[in-house]
CSV table of C-alpha atoms in Angstrom, one decimal:
chain,number,residue,atom,x,y,z
C,977,VAL,CA,119.7,-49.5,-95.1
C,978,TYR,CA,123.1,-48.0,-95.6
C,979,LEU,CA,124.8,-44.9,-97.1
C,980,LEU,CA,128.4,-45.3,-98.1
C,981,ARG,CA,131.0,-42.9,-99.3
C,982,ILE,CA,133.4,-44.6,-101.7
C,983,ARG,CA,136.6,-43.3,-103.2
C,984,ALA,CA,138.6,-45.0,-105.9
C,985,GLY,CA,141.6,-42.9,-107.1
C,986,SER,CA,140.4,-39.3,-107.4
C,987,PHE,CA,136.7,-40.3,-108.0
C,988,GLU,CA,134.3,-40.2,-105.1
C,989,TRP,CA,130.6,-41.2,-104.9
C,990,LEU,CA,127.8,-42.3,-102.6
C,991,LYS,CA,126.1,-45.7,-102.6
C,992,LEU,CA,122.7,-46.2,-101.1
C,993,GLY,CA,121.4,-49.7,-100.5
C,994,TYR,CA,120.0,-52.2,-98.1
C,995,ALA,CA,121.5,-55.5,-96.9
C,996,LYS,CA,121.3,-57.9,-94.0
C,997,THR,CA,125.1,-57.6,-93.7
C,998,VAL,CA,126.7,-54.4,-95.1
C,999,ASN,CA,130.3,-55.7,-95.2
C,1000,GLU,CA,129.3,-58.7,-97.2
C,1001,ARG,CA,127.3,-56.6,-99.5
C,1002,ILE,CA,130.3,-54.3,-100.1
C,1003,ASN,CA,132.4,-57.3,-101.0
C,1004,ASP,CA,129.8,-58.3,-103.6
C,1005,TYR,CA,130.3,-55.0,-105.5
C,1006,GLY,CA,133.6,-55.9,-107.1
C,1007,LEU,CA,135.1,-52.6,-106.3
C,1008,PRO,CA,138.7,-51.8,-107.3
C,1009,GLU,CA,141.3,-53.0,-104.8
C,1010,GLU,CA,142.3,-49.4,-103.9
C,1011,ALA,CA,138.7,-48.4,-103.2
C,1012,LYS,CA,138.1,-46.8,-99.7
C,1013,VAL,CA,134.7,-47.3,-98.2
C,1014,VAL,CA,133.3,-45.2,-95.3
C,1015,LYS,CA,129.9,-46.1,-93.8
C,1016,LEU,CA,128.0,-42.9,-93.2
C,1017,TYR,CA,124.7,-44.4,-92.1
C,1018,ASN,CA,123.5,-47.9,-91.3
C,1019,LEU,CA,119.8,-47.9,-90.3
C,1020,VAL,CA,118.3,-51.1,-88.8
C,1021,PHE,CA,114.8,-52.3,-89.7
C,1022,HIS,CA,112.7,-55.1,-88.3
C,1023,THR,CA,112.2,-56.7,-91.7
C,1024,GLY,CA,113.8,-56.6,-95.1
C,1025,ARG,CA,110.6,-55.4,-96.6
C,1026,GLN,CA,110.6,-52.3,-94.4
C,1027,ALA,CA,114.2,-51.7,-95.3
C,1028,GLN,CA,113.5,-52.1,-99.0
C,1029,LYS,CA,110.5,-49.7,-98.8
C,1030,PHE,CA,112.6,-47.1,-97.1
C,1031,GLU,CA,115.4,-47.4,-99.6
C,1032,MET,CA,113.0,-47.2,-102.6
C,1033,ALA,CA,111.4,-44.0,-101.2
C,1034,ILE,CA,114.8,-42.3,-101.2
C,1035,HIS,CA,115.8,-43.7,-104.7
C,1036,LYS,CA,112.4,-42.4,-106.1
C,1037,LYS,CA,113.1,-38.9,-104.8
C,1038,TYR,CA,116.6,-38.7,-106.2
C,1039,LYS,CA,116.4,-40.9,-109.2
C,1040,ALA,CA,117.1,-38.1,-111.6
C,1041,LYS,CA,120.4,-37.3,-109.7
C,1042,ARG,CA,121.8,-40.9,-110.0
C,1043,LEU,CA,125.2,-41.4,-111.6
C,1044,SER,CA,125.1,-43.2,-114.9
C,1045,PRO,CA,125.0,-47.0,-114.4
C,1046,MET,CA,127.3,-47.4,-117.4
C,1047,LYS,CA,129.9,-45.2,-115.8
C,1048,MET,CA,129.6,-46.8,-112.4
C,1049,LYS,CA,130.0,-50.3,-113.9
C,1050,LYS,CA,133.7,-49.4,-114.2
C,1051,PHE,CA,133.9,-49.3,-110.4
C,1052,HIS,CA,131.1,-51.7,-109.3
C,1053,VAL,CA,132.2,-54.5,-111.6
C,1054,LEU,CA,129.8,-57.1,-110.2
C,1055,SER,CA,126.8,-55.3,-108.7
C,1056,GLY,CA,125.5,-52.1,-107.1
C,1057,TYR,CA,126.2,-49.8,-110.0
C,1058,GLU,CA,122.6,-48.6,-110.4
C,1059,GLU,CA,122.2,-47.0,-107.0
C,1060,CYS,CA,125.1,-44.5,-106.9
C,1061,TYR,CA,124.9,-40.8,-106.4
C,1062,PRO,CA,127.3,-37.8,-106.8
C,1063,ILE,CA,129.2,-36.8,-103.6
C,1064,ASP,CA,127.5,-33.4,-103.6
C,1065,LEU,CA,124.2,-35.1,-102.6
C,1066,MET,CA,125.7,-36.2,-99.3
C,1067,GLY,CA,123.8,-33.5,-97.3
C,1068,LYS,CA,120.5,-34.3,-99.0
C,1069,LEU,CA,120.8,-38.1,-98.7
C,1070,SER,CA,121.9,-37.7,-95.1
C,1071,THR,CA,118.9,-35.6,-94.3
C,1072,ALA,CA,116.6,-38.0,-96.0
C,1073,MET,CA,118.1,-40.9,-94.0
C,1074,LYS,CA,117.6,-39.0,-90.7
C,1075,LYS,CA,114.1,-37.7,-91.7
C,1076,LEU,CA,112.8,-41.1,-92.7
C,1077,SER,CA,114.6,-43.1,-90.1
C,1078,PRO,CA,112.5,-45.7,-88.3
C,1079,LEU,CA,113.9,-44.6,-84.9
């Protein structure tokens, strides 16, 4: 499960997701060429099912705060546009990641 900080031009947002290989997943988004991606967290789980359950718990808690998928499709041309959050949630999402961490 990962939390990314992404910047394209003057717009910045957070992306929460899970993947076996984070770098490959980032490439699958279809981000603009100038996009800068910083990995804030990368939590490792024993199974994909555990990772998905953890990710879904965070999404459920912050669903109302998500950025509009229609807006995010401009940046995530191929995928990943439904799980983006405003940058001002960085503290709360970071705390959730630490609190729910499997370690």
